[in-house]
Amino acid sequence: MGTRELGLPERVPATDGLPERVTIWEVGPRDGLQNEKSTVPVTVKLEFLDRLAAAGLTTLEATSFVHPKWVPQLADAEELLAGLNRRDGVRYPVLVPNERGLDRALAAGVSHIAVFGSATETFAKRNLNSSLDDQFAMFEPVVTRARAEGLDVRGYLSMCFGDPWEGPVSPEQVVRVGKRLLELGCSQLSLGDTIGVATAGQVERLVDTFTGQGIGVDALAVHFHDTYGQALTNTLAALRRGVSTVDSSAGGLGGCPYAESATGNLATEDLVWFLDGLGIEHGADLDALVSASAWMAERLGRPSPSRVVRALAG
Amino acid sequence: MGTRELGLPERVPATDGLPERVTIWEVGPRDGLQNEKSTVPVTVKLEFLDRLAAAGLTTLEATSFVHPKWVPQLADAEELLAGLNRRDGVRYPVLVPNERGLDRALAAGVSHIAVFGSATETFAKRNLNSSLDDQFAMFEPVVTRARAEGLDVRGYLSMCFGDPWEGPVSPEQVVRVGKRLLELGCSQLSLGDTIGVATAGQVERLVDTFTGQGIGVDALAVHFHDTYGQALTNTLAALRRGVSTVDSSAGGLGGCPYAESATGNLATEDLVWFLDGLGIEHGADLDALVSASAWMAERLGRPSPSRVVRALAG
């Protein structure tokens, strides 16, 4: 008999202050599939998204309106959004890098967008070929127009804990950049450990630095990579500080091309095993998620890096 | 430039009550290599052990005196112990299943042994073909004689959080069996999550149940498997409760044949990244460990499952 039929994981709440409910911000269909070498057919993406929604996930980052020259894997953004089986109570945010991307997003009728920025000067320079000031000059018209159109805007911040050229990143630097994004009109910051180097004390310190400057935990989400095996431990540290939105990727799809290994996003299934064990509500069904990710892994022709998917679908 | 040259992980202590120092109980040479399909030459084992000792690990579980019929991979126990380059300040405990094993261990001049028991009736029956009472009848002369000879004895308890036939395991059951091992003369219990199903609240509850019955955290060690991605998070939960001995396996070698996937022990390098980030002392050098595990992975002909080893040696 399998662990699931035996009632595992057992539900045992932690004794100290974890949130009663966590919002899982699923990034697999966008952040995961944008890194695939061969383009995934739009019909497969649509079925994957619908399987994840059917599994109970309520925030599905669907695609990106980045220029197809940079990310050909997501050149089908319009076709994908047109074909989406929109379910009640599910948000389908999309990534928008610039005004041209916003035009496309508005034409496609999206109601929730995200912009993607760097917390450090060096990564801004290397990844976006701009300074942090240039980055904000680019964001400003995007966020302002999006807000005027009634859209909700999330701000991603990458390299919040370590930068592949600078090394450690100070929490003050991250809060400075994060504040500018919130002042522009972002409703939430997703604090990314893009190269996966953070440990639990850093996570606590960064959240404390935000709250110490009057920015509440409700404005914060965390986005951890498992490159050094720390993603879920860092999540526990963030939850203990009251953060209740966690980014993850179904099946552990995706990763950062700047990281030193292929190990990427926190896997949604590993997060859900953890949340289920602690009795924290999230609305998703673990077995349906495992089944969706195992299906996707078959389409991609390689095993999922999620330990839970490997254990249960193996 | 690599993350290590850039000073990562950054050292940022957690704000609440973690131990200042952790003892890493390295199980890779025994628990890891006993599960290898093809037998590793004793010269390779000896070099692996010496590389791990040179990297600063101070407790190296070297081998097992189980009958060679059951674990042919460790049939070279005498030869290995005779060839060991014993370093000052390093312990080389060995696993001893019965009196015949103890005879062999004593003849080989060991000073530290471990016995391996089940926390549940079903696993005792399935794995050892005995009841829990039979298990203690078998342990009693081993522990008594070992103690009389001046040996230190550790007691492993498997299936402390979930059993592959019973499902959830009550903490009272684990404490009942653990107490009997301590009363026999064991100096420490290693609480094993043999099938990797535990989550953080269960860990807190089990440690609390022990301390509530007057057994201090110094008598406890934790032994987590990463089958469901929870090993390091569970370690954080245990450290928060004051446990300061953590079992891990260099390179993530090994696993449990009863688990639903091949994902096995917590990798020593992933643990060390975590401890280094939190500024918790342990005495080992991360880069030397990565190098030892990468060397061993090459001997075994497959990549290490440790994320840190993959990231840094890749």
mmCIF file of C-alpha atoms in Angstrom, chain B:
data_model
loop_
_atom_site.group_PDB
_atom_site.id
_atom_site.type_symbol
_atom_site.label_atom_id
_atom_site.label_comp_id
_atom_site.label_asym_id
_atom_site.label_seq_id
_atom_site.Cartn_x
_atom_site.Cartn_y
_atom_site.Cartn_z
ATOM 1 C CA MET B 1 33.353 33.551 -10.480
ATOM 2 C CA GLY B 2 31.678 30.894 -8.347
ATOM 3 C CA THR B 3 29.365 31.361 -5.391
ATOM 4 C CA ARG B 4 32.059 30.140 -2.969
ATOM 5 C CA GLU B 5 34.668 32.666 -4.115
ATOM 6 C CA LEU B 6 31.988 35.342 -3.688
ATOM 7 C CA GLY B 7 31.590 34.458 -0.013
ATOM 8 C CA LEU B 8 28.329 32.533 -0.260
ATOM 9 C CA PRO B 9 26.464 31.352 1.669
ATOM 10 C CA GLU B 10 26.435 34.584 3.630
ATOM 11 C CA ARG B 11 26.544 33.945 7.393
ATOM 12 C CA VAL B 12 23.370 35.241 9.003
ATOM 13 C CA PRO B 13 22.368 33.609 12.302
ATOM 14 C CA ALA B 14 18.698 32.927 12.926
ATOM 15 C CA THR B 15 17.108 35.145 15.520
ATOM 16 C CA ASP B 16 15.736 32.404 17.718
ATOM 17 C CA GLY B 17 17.342 29.616 19.665
ATOM 18 C CA LEU B 18 19.335 27.354 17.375
ATOM 19 C CA PRO B 19 22.288 25.410 18.814
ATOM 20 C CA GLU B 20 25.684 27.109 18.483
ATOM 21 C CA ARG B 21 27.274 23.846 17.458
ATOM 22 C CA VAL B 22 25.992 20.740 15.674
ATOM 23 C CA THR B 23 27.616 17.304 15.562
ATOM 24 C CA ILE B 24 27.329 15.816 12.104
ATOM 25 C CA TRP B 25 27.041 12.024 12.328
ATOM 26 C CA GLU B 26 28.240 10.921 8.904
ATOM 27 C CA VAL B 27 26.571 7.706 7.738
ATOM 28 C CA GLY B 28 27.543 7.640 4.044
ATOM 29 C CA PRO B 29 30.331 5.032 4.219
ATOM 30 C CA ARG B 30 27.992 2.584 5.996
ATOM 31 C CA ASP B 31 24.368 3.497 5.265
ATOM 32 C CA GLY B 32 25.197 4.801 1.805
ATOM 33 C CA LEU B 33 27.512 2.127 0.485
ATOM 34 C CA GLN B 34 25.536 -0.803 1.926
ATOM 35 C CA ASN B 35 22.872 -0.099 -0.689
ATOM 36 C CA GLU B 36 25.192 -0.082 -3.705
ATOM 37 C CA LYS B 37 24.428 -2.782 -6.256
ATOM 38 C CA SER B 38 28.061 -3.557 -6.956
ATOM 39 C CA THR B 39 30.516 -3.851 -4.106
ATOM 40 C CA VAL B 40 32.877 -0.913 -3.705
ATOM 41 C CA PRO B 41 36.549 -1.988 -3.313
ATOM 42 C CA VAL B 42 37.852 -1.622 0.235
ATOM 43 C CA THR B 43 40.638 0.669 -0.982
ATOM 44 C CA VAL B 44 38.019 3.077 -2.341
ATOM 45 C CA LYS B 45 36.061 2.953 0.916
ATOM 46 C CA LEU B 46 39.228 3.675 2.891
ATOM 47 C CA GLU B 47 40.137 6.642 0.726
ATOM 48 C CA PHE B 48 36.566 7.959 0.968
ATOM 49 C CA LEU B 49 36.625 7.700 4.777
ATOM 50 C CA ASP B 50 39.984 9.419 4.945
ATOM 51 C CA ARG B 51 38.883 12.228 2.644
ATOM 52 C CA LEU B 52 35.828 12.796 4.846
ATOM 53 C CA ALA B 53 37.973 12.838 7.998
ATOM 54 C CA ALA B 54 40.418 15.228 6.308
ATOM 55 C CA ALA B 55 37.418 17.450 5.484
ATOM 56 C CA GLY B 56 36.813 17.820 9.217
ATOM 57 C CA LEU B 57 34.005 15.368 9.947
ATOM 58 C CA THR B 58 34.524 13.888 13.411
ATOM 59 C CA THR B 59 32.012 11.012 13.484
ATOM 60 C CA LEU B 60 32.240 8.569 10.606
ATOM 61 C CA GLU B 61 30.074 5.474 10.739
ATOM 62 C CA ALA B 62 32.554 3.191 9.039
ATOM 63 C CA THR B 63 30.863 -0.138 8.380
ATOM 64 C CA SER B 64 28.540 -2.823 9.750
ATOM 65 C CA PHE B 65 29.095 -6.272 11.242
ATOM 66 C CA VAL B 66 25.861 -7.611 9.836
ATOM 67 C CA HIS B 67 26.145 -11.111 8.349
ATOM 68 C CA PRO B 68 27.745 -10.939 4.864
ATOM 69 C CA LYS B 69 24.871 -13.049 3.535
ATOM 70 C CA TRP B 70 22.512 -10.110 4.171
ATOM 71 C CA VAL B 71 24.791 -7.233 3.209
ATOM 72 C CA PRO B 72 27.610 -8.556 1.008
ATOM 73 C CA GLN B 73 28.617 -4.944 0.288
ATOM 74 C CA LEU B 74 30.062 -4.700 3.810
ATOM 75 C CA ALA B 75 31.632 -8.184 4.035
ATOM 76 C CA ASP B 76 35.017 -6.433 4.172
ATOM 77 C CA ALA B 77 34.358 -4.887 7.621
ATOM 78 C CA GLU B 78 37.434 -6.447 9.284
ATOM 79 C CA GLU B 79 39.702 -5.533 6.394
ATOM 80 C CA LEU B 80 38.358 -1.987 6.359
ATOM 81 C CA LEU B 81 38.860 -1.430 10.084
ATOM 82 C CA ALA B 82 42.365 -2.895 9.924
ATOM 83 C CA GLY B 83 43.263 -0.511 7.104
ATOM 84 C CA LEU B 84 41.713 2.620 8.613
ATOM 85 C CA ASN B 85 43.921 5.697 8.926
ATOM 86 C CA ARG B 86 42.566 6.660 12.348
ATOM 87 C CA ARG B 87 42.830 10.410 12.836
ATOM 88 C CA ASP B 88 42.936 12.150 16.201
ATOM 89 C CA GLY B 89 39.559 13.358 17.393
ATOM 90 C CA VAL B 90 37.615 11.216 14.926
ATOM 91 C CA ARG B 91 35.207 8.459 16.003
ATOM 92 C CA TYR B 92 34.571 5.498 13.720
ATOM 93 C CA PRO B 93 31.428 3.779 15.053
ATOM 94 C CA VAL B 94 30.209 0.554 13.457
ATOM 95 C CA LEU B 95 26.791 -1.064 13.273
ATOM 96 C CA VAL B 96 26.371 -4.294 15.236
ATOM 97 C CA PRO B 97 23.180 -6.347 14.737
ATOM 98 C CA ASN B 98 23.743 -9.215 17.205
ATOM 99 C CA GLU B 99 26.211 -10.967 19.502
ATOM 100 C CA ARG B 100 28.139 -12.542 16.642
ATOM 101 C CA GLY B 101 28.561 -9.025 15.216
ATOM 102 C CA LEU B 102 29.721 -7.777 18.595
ATOM 103 C CA ASP B 103 32.362 -10.527 18.747
ATOM 104 C CA ARG B 104 33.670 -9.366 15.382
ATOM 105 C CA ALA B 105 33.559 -5.703 16.414
ATOM 106 C CA LEU B 106 35.437 -6.372 19.642
ATOM 107 C CA ALA B 107 38.029 -8.451 17.789
ATOM 108 C CA ALA B 108 38.480 -5.509 15.418
ATOM 109 C CA GLY B 109 39.059 -3.180 18.356
ATOM 110 C CA VAL B 110 36.161 -0.771 17.870
ATOM 111 C CA SER B 111 35.208 1.600 20.675
ATOM 112 C CA HIS B 112 31.813 2.797 19.489
ATOM 113 C CA ILE B 113 28.952 0.690 18.169
ATOM 114 C CA ALA B 114 25.353 1.212 17.121
ATOM 115 C CA VAL B 115 22.375 -1.128 17.230
ATOM 116 C CA PHE B 116 19.513 -0.798 14.783
ATOM 117 C CA GLY B 117 15.927 -1.271 15.886
ATOM 118 C CA SER B 118 12.402 -0.601 14.738
ATOM 119 C CA ALA B 119 9.972 1.758 16.436
ATOM 120 C CA THR B 120 6.986 -0.238 15.170
ATOM 121 C CA GLU B 121 5.835 -3.828 15.509
ATOM 122 C CA THR B 122 5.119 -4.156 11.797
ATOM 123 C CA PHE B 123 8.538 -3.039 10.620
ATOM 124 C CA ALA B 124 10.226 -5.240 13.234
ATOM 125 C CA LYS B 125 8.247 -8.149 11.847
ATOM 126 C CA ARG B 126 8.881 -7.323 8.185
ATOM 127 C CA ASN B 127 12.514 -6.228 8.379
ATOM 128 C CA LEU B 128 13.873 -8.272 11.265
ATOM 129 C CA ASN B 129 11.301 -11.084 11.293
ATOM 130 C CA SER B 130 10.786 -10.530 15.009
ATOM 131 C CA SER B 131 8.516 -8.762 17.449
ATOM 132 C CA LEU B 132 9.632 -5.679 19.369
ATOM 133 C CA ASP B 133 10.131 -7.881 22.430
ATOM 134 C CA ASP B 134 12.285 -10.276 20.388
ATOM 135 C CA GLN B 135 14.213 -7.245 19.174
ATOM 136 C CA PHE B 136 15.018 -6.248 22.745
ATOM 137 C CA ALA B 137 15.865 -9.805 23.707
ATOM 138 C CA MET B 138 18.423 -9.676 20.890
ATOM 139 C CA PHE B 139 19.753 -6.233 21.848
ATOM 140 C CA GLU B 140 20.078 -6.829 25.553
ATOM 141 C CA PRO B 141 23.188 -9.073 25.603
ATOM 142 C CA VAL B 142 24.796 -6.959 22.858
ATOM 143 C CA VAL B 143 24.387 -3.657 24.673
ATOM 144 C CA THR B 144 25.184 -5.128 28.089
ATOM 145 C CA ARG B 145 28.405 -6.787 26.944
ATOM 146 C CA ALA B 146 29.435 -3.769 24.869
ATOM 147 C CA ARG B 147 28.974 -1.443 27.844
ATOM 148 C CA ALA B 148 30.870 -3.867 30.103
ATOM 149 C CA GLU B 149 33.741 -3.719 27.588
ATOM 150 C CA GLY B 150 33.678 0.097 27.834
ATOM 151 C CA LEU B 151 32.110 0.694 24.431
ATOM 152 C CA ASP B 152 29.757 3.536 23.719
ATOM 153 C CA VAL B 153 26.450 2.392 22.178
ATOM 154 C CA ARG B 154 24.063 4.334 19.983
ATOM 155 C CA GLY B 155 20.532 3.103 19.293
ATOM 156 C CA TYR B 156 18.945 3.655 15.889
ATOM 157 C CA LEU B 157 15.180 3.692 15.747
ATOM 158 C CA SER B 158 13.616 3.392 12.328
ATOM 159 C CA MET B 159 10.101 4.391 11.221
ATOM 160 C CA CYS B 160 9.734 7.036 13.925
ATOM 161 C CA PHE B 161 7.298 9.186 11.918
ATOM 162 C CA GLY B 162 5.567 6.855 9.504
ATOM 163 C CA ASP B 163 5.641 3.156 8.725
ATOM 164 C CA PRO B 164 5.174 1.746 5.218
ATOM 165 C CA TRP B 165 2.542 -0.692 6.508
ATOM 166 C CA GLU B 166 1.043 1.086 9.519
ATOM 167 C CA GLY B 167 0.971 4.697 8.294
ATOM 168 C CA PRO B 168 1.377 7.380 10.986
ATOM 169 C CA VAL B 169 3.366 6.327 14.087
ATOM 170 C CA SER B 170 2.415 7.836 17.432
ATOM 171 C CA PRO B 171 5.133 9.697 19.340
ATOM 172 C CA GLU B 172 4.170 7.751 22.487
ATOM 173 C CA GLN B 173 5.046 4.507 20.705
ATOM 174 C CA VAL B 174 8.452 5.875 19.680
ATOM 175 C CA VAL B 175 9.218 7.173 23.168
ATOM 176 C CA ARG B 176 8.195 3.822 24.704
ATOM 177 C CA VAL B 177 10.632 1.916 22.475
ATOM 178 C CA GLY B 178 13.305 4.635 22.774
ATOM 179 C CA LYS B 179 13.178 4.537 26.553
ATOM 180 C CA ARG B 180 13.836 0.799 26.535
ATOM 181 C CA LEU B 181 16.958 1.365 24.404
ATOM 182 C CA LEU B 182 18.218 4.060 26.757
ATOM 183 C CA GLU B 183 17.506 1.862 29.784
ATOM 184 C CA LEU B 184 19.528 -0.946 28.184
ATOM 185 C CA GLY B 185 22.514 1.407 28.108
ATOM 186 C CA CYS B 186 22.418 3.316 24.816
ATOM 187 C CA SER B 187 23.888 6.811 25.177
ATOM 188 C CA GLN B 188 21.982 8.293 22.258
ATOM 189 C CA LEU B 189 18.931 7.574 20.122
ATOM 190 C CA SER B 190 18.918 8.337 16.422
ATOM 191 C CA LEU B 191 15.303 8.997 15.450
ATOM 192 C CA GLY B 192 14.906 7.848 11.879
ATOM 193 C CA ASP B 193 12.353 8.937 9.297
ATOM 194 C CA THR B 194 13.200 5.875 7.248
ATOM 195 C CA ILE B 195 10.599 6.484 4.528
ATOM 196 C CA GLY B 196 11.017 10.264 4.505
ATOM 197 C CA VAL B 197 7.379 11.176 5.168
ATOM 198 C CA ALA B 198 7.737 13.429 8.233
ATOM 199 C CA THR B 199 6.973 17.132 8.288
ATOM 200 C CA ALA B 200 8.111 19.823 10.711
ATOM 201 C CA GLY B 201 5.191 19.664 13.165
ATOM 202 C CA GLN B 202 5.697 15.930 13.672
ATOM 203 C CA VAL B 203 9.358 16.512 14.462
ATOM 204 C CA GLU B 204 8.551 19.129 17.087
ATOM 205 C CA ARG B 205 5.884 16.876 18.603
ATOM 206 C CA LEU B 206 8.195 13.852 18.854
ATOM 207 C CA VAL B 207 11.033 15.839 20.473
ATOM 208 C CA ASP B 208 8.516 17.408 22.867
ATOM 209 C CA THR B 209 7.146 13.990 23.782
ATOM 210 C CA PHE B 210 10.658 12.793 24.670
ATOM 211 C CA THR B 211 11.518 15.867 26.732
ATOM 212 C CA GLY B 212 8.083 15.749 28.381
ATOM 213 C CA GLN B 213 9.038 12.306 29.672
ATOM 214 C CA GLY B 214 12.322 13.522 31.077
ATOM 215 C CA ILE B 215 14.605 12.506 28.209
ATOM 216 C CA GLY B 216 16.825 15.451 27.322
ATOM 217 C CA VAL B 217 17.609 16.606 23.801
ATOM 218 C CA ASP B 218 21.266 15.654 24.312
ATOM 219 C CA ALA B 219 20.191 12.011 24.186
ATOM 220 C CA LEU B 220 18.532 12.548 20.796
ATOM 221 C CA ALA B 221 19.811 12.668 17.222
ATOM 222 C CA VAL B 222 17.739 12.963 14.045
ATOM 223 C CA HIS B 223 18.071 10.953 10.871
ATOM 224 C CA PHE B 224 15.979 12.288 7.994
ATOM 225 C CA HIS B 225 15.443 11.025 4.476
ATOM 226 C CA ASP B 226 14.643 13.339 1.604
ATOM 227 C CA THR B 227 12.141 11.098 -0.176
ATOM 228 C CA TYR B 228 9.481 13.824 -0.067
ATOM 229 C CA GLY B 229 11.902 16.769 0.019
ATOM 230 C CA GLN B 230 11.430 17.417 3.735
ATOM 231 C CA ALA B 231 14.792 16.363 5.244
ATOM 232 C CA LEU B 232 16.400 19.757 5.766
ATOM 233 C CA THR B 233 13.175 21.449 6.856
ATOM 234 C CA ASN B 234 12.713 18.718 9.458
ATOM 235 C CA THR B 235 16.301 19.304 10.570
ATOM 236 C CA LEU B 236 15.548 22.991 11.119
ATOM 237 C CA ALA B 237 12.526 22.007 13.225
ATOM 238 C CA ALA B 238 14.665 19.623 15.319
ATOM 239 C CA LEU B 239 17.433 22.211 15.834
ATOM 240 C CA ARG B 240 14.825 24.723 16.990
ATOM 241 C CA ARG B 241 13.923 22.183 19.685
ATOM 242 C CA GLY B 242 17.560 21.946 20.774
ATOM 243 C CA VAL B 243 18.611 18.704 19.103
ATOM 244 C CA SER B 244 22.269 19.097 18.109
ATOM 245 C CA THR B 245 23.298 15.800 16.517
ATOM 246 C CA VAL B 246 22.224 15.356 12.904
ATOM 247 C CA ASP B 247 22.816 12.265 10.754
ATOM 248 C CA SER B 248 23.655 12.862 7.112
ATOM 249 C CA SER B 249 25.339 11.127 4.231
ATOM 250 C CA ALA B 250 28.168 12.608 2.166
ATOM 251 C CA GLY B 251 26.902 13.246 -1.348
ATOM 252 C CA GLY B 252 23.444 12.043 -0.309
ATOM 253 C CA LEU B 253 24.529 8.416 -0.733
ATOM 254 C CA GLY B 254 22.132 5.673 0.204
ATOM 255 C CA GLY B 255 18.466 5.262 0.847
ATOM 256 C CA CYS B 256 15.874 2.880 2.129
ATOM 257 C CA PRO B 257 14.819 -0.069 0.003
ATOM 258 C CA TYR B 258 11.323 0.240 1.480
ATOM 259 C CA ALA B 259 10.847 3.839 0.360
ATOM 260 C CA GLU B 260 8.895 4.570 -2.791
ATOM 261 C CA SER B 261 11.789 6.252 -4.584
ATOM 262 C CA ALA B 262 15.560 6.184 -4.641
ATOM 263 C CA THR B 263 15.899 9.526 -2.859
ATOM 264 C CA GLY B 264 17.706 8.806 0.342
ATOM 265 C CA ASN B 265 19.597 10.351 3.175
ATOM 266 C CA LEU B 266 19.952 14.054 3.812
ATOM 267 C CA ALA B 267 23.145 15.059 1.986
ATOM 268 C CA THR B 268 25.937 16.214 4.280
ATOM 269 C CA GLU B 269 26.857 19.044 1.905
ATOM 270 C CA ASP B 270 23.280 20.418 1.816
ATOM 271 C CA LEU B 271 23.289 20.302 5.623
ATOM 272 C CA VAL B 272 26.664 22.051 5.784
ATOM 273 C CA TRP B 273 25.544 24.828 3.396
ATOM 274 C CA PHE B 274 22.591 25.360 5.739
ATOM 275 C CA LEU B 275 24.712 25.312 8.930
ATOM 276 C CA ASP B 276 27.366 27.578 7.395
ATOM 277 C CA GLY B 277 24.662 30.052 6.350
ATOM 278 C CA LEU B 278 23.301 30.132 9.882
ATOM 279 C CA GLY B 279 26.769 30.422 11.404
ATOM 280 C CA ILE B 280 26.384 27.153 13.333
ATOM 281 C CA GLU B 281 29.734 25.478 14.081
ATOM 282 C CA HIS B 282 30.354 21.913 12.908
ATOM 283 C CA GLY B 283 34.059 21.701 12.090
ATOM 284 C CA ALA B 284 33.845 20.524 8.474
ATOM 285 C CA ASP B 285 34.999 22.277 5.327
ATOM 286 C CA LEU B 286 32.337 22.463 2.636
ATOM 287 C CA ASP B 287 34.660 22.542 -0.362
ATOM 288 C CA ALA B 288 36.652 19.535 0.867
ATOM 289 C CA LEU B 289 33.385 17.619 1.422
ATOM 290 C CA VAL B 290 32.141 18.465 -2.066
ATOM 291 C CA SER B 291 35.428 17.314 -3.494
ATOM 292 C CA ALA B 292 35.287 14.003 -1.561
ATOM 293 C CA SER B 293 31.707 13.332 -2.665
ATOM 294 C CA ALA B 294 32.391 14.278 -6.277
ATOM 295 C CA TRP B 295 35.344 11.875 -6.210
ATOM 296 C CA MET B 296 33.098 9.113 -4.802
ATOM 297 C CA ALA B 297 30.356 9.832 -7.349
ATOM 298 C CA GLU B 298 32.944 9.320 -10.080
ATOM 299 C CA ARG B 299 33.928 5.961 -8.565
ATOM 300 C CA LEU B 300 30.251 4.958 -8.459
ATOM 301 C CA GLY B 301 29.693 6.158 -12.004
ATOM 302 C CA ARG B 302 26.676 8.378 -11.350
ATOM 303 C CA PRO B 303 26.028 11.950 -10.225
ATOM 304 C CA SER B 304 25.578 12.721 -6.540
ATOM 305 C CA PRO B 305 21.986 13.417 -5.469
ATOM 306 C CA SER B 306 23.282 16.272 -3.261
ATOM 307 C CA ARG B 307 22.187 19.597 -4.733
ATOM 308 C CA VAL B 308 25.246 21.337 -3.315
ATOM 309 C CA VAL B 309 27.611 18.759 -4.826
ATOM 310 C CA ARG B 310 25.874 19.103 -8.197
ATOM 311 C CA ALA B 311 25.989 22.882 -8.054
ATOM 312 C CA LEU B 312 29.597 23.206 -6.972
ATOM 313 C CA ALA B 313 31.265 20.233 -8.640
ATOM 314 C CA GLY B 314 29.213 20.337 -11.846
#
